[in-house]
Amino acid sequence: MSFVLFVLVFFVFLVFLLLLFHYGTNGRKYWLHRRVPYREPCPIFGNFGATLTLRRSYPEMLQYFYEKYKDEKFLGIFQARRPTLMVMDLDVVKSILTKDFSSFSDRISVSTDTQREPLLRNLANMSGVEWRAMRHIVTPSFSPAMMKAMFPLIADCAHELKEILLEESTHEVDVPNMMSRYTTDVIGSCAFGVNPGSIKNSESPFLKMSKKMFRADRTTVLKRYCRTFFPRLFKFLNLRTYSPDVETFFTSIIKQVLTERRETGKVRNDFLQLMLNVQKTETKFHMTDELITSNSFIFMLAGLETSATTLSFCLYQLAKDEHLQSELRAEINECVRRHGGLNYEAVSAMRLVAQSVQETLRLHPPTPMTTRLCTAAGTLPSTDLALRVKDNVLIPIYCIQRDPDHFPDPDKFDPHRFSEDLYPPGFLAFGEGPRSCPGVRFGQLMVAAGLAAVLGRFAVGPSARTTPRVQHDPRSFMLKNKGGIWLHFQPIQERFSEL
């Protein structure tokens, strides 16, 4: 009897494995049938099993495919069971993002239950008419005039960053953590209209909740993978993109600020105020409090960690190049003197600082890729490949920006390569076209102000814990150094009161 039971169990298990294999490999010949060069996928994991098991980072996998198929214009890959066209030819990429944008107007979206998770109904996840309307509303908040009006809020945070570094610079500084404290305060002030107090208090509740959003442990990786590629299972298990306490915390903060401004009539030069104004005056688009909340939240989600990462990698590169660091310091001090302080005009005049930020984004783009969804059937630009509606397209920003055909000696940190053009053809860190990052100016100002405050007062150098080279953390979708970034900040004796 026990033998019969064993055979039955074995048979059921075998059937389960066969079903699992069939489900996991269904459609694995998708690109073969369309005569596209492709990578044979593994069941369930597609071509990114090493990433899910945390053996290789996502950028490393993209770079592996990019180099192996360098002579091709595109490559068929599989993200879990999802067939995706990885486009490597820069001319084709440019057409997708700009000239042929109408056929690729959406990003690859994840099944988003905005009733269950209202914070997900934001500009990043919107598509079609709703996206166009919201983009039209959001874009003016990043105009030069708005940035100039908002800059004093950024400058105050930059000044606090310098002061706290003076207190903590006797020790090795955990740079990503310190820069996250800075960007949390900047975005809290400019987007939410509150002072998180993260620079002065590393235990700030606002900072703790912000870090929770970007947690990169194995559980989070699995949950993100499930949400992206198995959305029905994600919903069935009642999983959530962000923990309930994160949702409650940020929702309650925004609700309090909205209530206060309505009751007191207080007006502030920030993102929240812009959407409040739209709510009062716009008749064609119904700006609800829920939309104000979700789009304020994406402001933080999109800008906080990307800017902190950019600052961290830039300081890491400058710590290894004293001569370049001195060049930057001379420019910063000259601009601050000429314009009477660390103000909008001074930061806007810092050309080498801007070049250094661009070179950091080239070498270490926080988001290593972008995606597009085919929204109108047609032929892929400059090729004879017929694309279908809902075909997925991936653009490997990290790989293109490290291609020696676009940037000679690509592994060298050289801001002077941007001396003639801050946006050369191969630079895609902010995306391009109508769906490019709307907050480019804001991010650049935040990073430049942070650099100016730090380099105008400190000589930055390696510490005992500084890693000799960058090794990407496989737990993080954004580019992060596996060993962290630890640097030493030596105060410079000569002080400039304007800083």
PDB file of N, CA and C in Angstrom, residues 42 68-69 78 89 93 165 169 217 221 271 304 312 348 356 374 389 424 464:
ATOM      1  N   CYS A  42      15.242  30.307 -19.364  1.00  0.00           N
ATOM      2  CA  CYS A  42      15.025  29.229 -18.399  1.00  0.00           C
ATOM      3  C   CYS A  42      13.570  29.285 -17.940  1.00  0.00           C
ATOM      4  N   LYS A  68      27.724  40.598 -25.908  1.00  0.00           N
ATOM      5  CA  LYS A  68      27.670  39.341 -26.661  1.00  0.00           C
ATOM      6  C   LYS A  68      26.978  39.523 -28.018  1.00  0.00           C
ATOM      7  N   TYR A  69      26.037  40.462 -28.076  1.00  0.00           N
ATOM      8  CA  TYR A  69      25.278  40.686 -29.311  1.00  0.00           C
ATOM      9  C   TYR A  69      25.503  42.101 -29.845  1.00  0.00           C
ATOM     10  N   PHE A  78      13.987  37.435 -22.367  1.00  0.00           N
ATOM     11  CA  PHE A  78      12.785  37.094 -21.612  1.00  0.00           C
ATOM     12  C   PHE A  78      12.971  37.531 -20.170  1.00  0.00           C
ATOM     13  N   ASP A  89      20.856  49.530 -30.882  1.00  0.00           N
ATOM     14  CA  ASP A  89      21.298  50.505 -31.870  1.00  0.00           C
ATOM     15  C   ASP A  89      20.804  51.899 -31.469  1.00  0.00           C
ATOM     16  N   VAL A  93      17.027  53.531 -31.060  1.00  0.00           N
ATOM     17  CA  VAL A  93      16.602  53.999 -29.736  1.00  0.00           C
ATOM     18  C   VAL A  93      16.068  55.424 -29.822  1.00  0.00           C
ATOM     19  N   LEU A 165      28.145  67.824   8.415  1.00  0.00           N
ATOM     20  CA  LEU A 165      29.406  67.172   8.037  1.00  0.00           C
ATOM     21  C   LEU A 165      30.563  67.700   8.870  1.00  0.00           C
ATOM     22  N   SER A 169      32.592  64.783  10.372  1.00  0.00           N
ATOM     23  CA  SER A 169      33.673  64.495   9.428  1.00  0.00           C
ATOM     24  C   SER A 169      34.926  63.924  10.079  1.00  0.00           C
ATOM     25  N   ASP A 217      16.117  44.011   0.467  1.00  0.00           N
ATOM     26  CA  ASP A 217      16.428  42.674   0.974  1.00  0.00           C
ATOM     27  C   ASP A 217      15.835  41.626   0.035  1.00  0.00           C
ATOM     28  N   VAL A 221      12.966  41.886  -3.096  1.00  0.00           N
ATOM     29  CA  VAL A 221      13.294  41.505  -4.470  1.00  0.00           C
ATOM     30  C   VAL A 221      12.271  40.514  -5.005  1.00  0.00           C
ATOM     31  N   PHE A 271       5.828  71.917  -4.972  1.00  0.00           N
ATOM     32  CA  PHE A 271       5.074  71.069  -5.890  1.00  0.00           C
ATOM     33  C   PHE A 271       3.624  70.903  -5.435  1.00  0.00           C
ATOM     34  N   LEU A 304      14.381  61.141  -4.700  1.00  0.00           N
ATOM     35  CA  LEU A 304      15.171  61.008  -3.474  1.00  0.00           C
ATOM     36  C   LEU A 304      16.393  60.118  -3.660  1.00  0.00           C
ATOM     37  N   SER A 312      26.494  60.492  -4.290  1.00  0.00           N
ATOM     38  CA  SER A 312      27.425  59.536  -3.672  1.00  0.00           C
ATOM     39  C   SER A 312      28.483  59.071  -4.658  1.00  0.00           C
ATOM     40  N   SER A 348      23.827  77.865 -11.201  1.00  0.00           N
ATOM     41  CA  SER A 348      23.599  77.780 -12.647  1.00  0.00           C
ATOM     42  C   SER A 348      24.853  78.106 -13.437  1.00  0.00           C
ATOM     43  N   SER A 356      30.447  67.422 -14.262  1.00  0.00           N
ATOM     44  CA  SER A 356      30.766  66.313 -13.358  1.00  0.00           C
ATOM     45  C   SER A 356      29.520  65.510 -13.010  1.00  0.00           C
ATOM     46  N   CYS A 374       4.905  49.061 -27.192  1.00  0.00           N
ATOM     47  CA  CYS A 374       4.429  49.353 -28.540  1.00  0.00           C
ATOM     48  C   CYS A 374       2.919  49.587 -28.476  1.00  0.00           C
ATOM     49  N   VAL A 389       1.199  45.403 -31.358  1.00  0.00           N
ATOM     50  CA  VAL A 389       0.719  46.157 -30.198  1.00  0.00           C
ATOM     51  C   VAL A 389       0.988  45.345 -28.929  1.00  0.00           C
ATOM     52  N   PRO A 424      25.221  64.966 -25.198  1.00  0.00           N
ATOM     53  CA  PRO A 424      25.636  64.327 -26.452  1.00  0.00           C
ATOM     54  C   PRO A 424      24.693  63.176 -26.801  1.00  0.00           C
ATOM     55  N   ALA A 464      39.522  54.127   5.019  1.00  0.00           N
ATOM     56  CA  ALA A 464      39.928  52.724   5.121  1.00  0.00           C
ATOM     57  C   ALA A 464      38.894  51.776   4.533  1.00  0.00           C
TER      58      ALA A 464
END
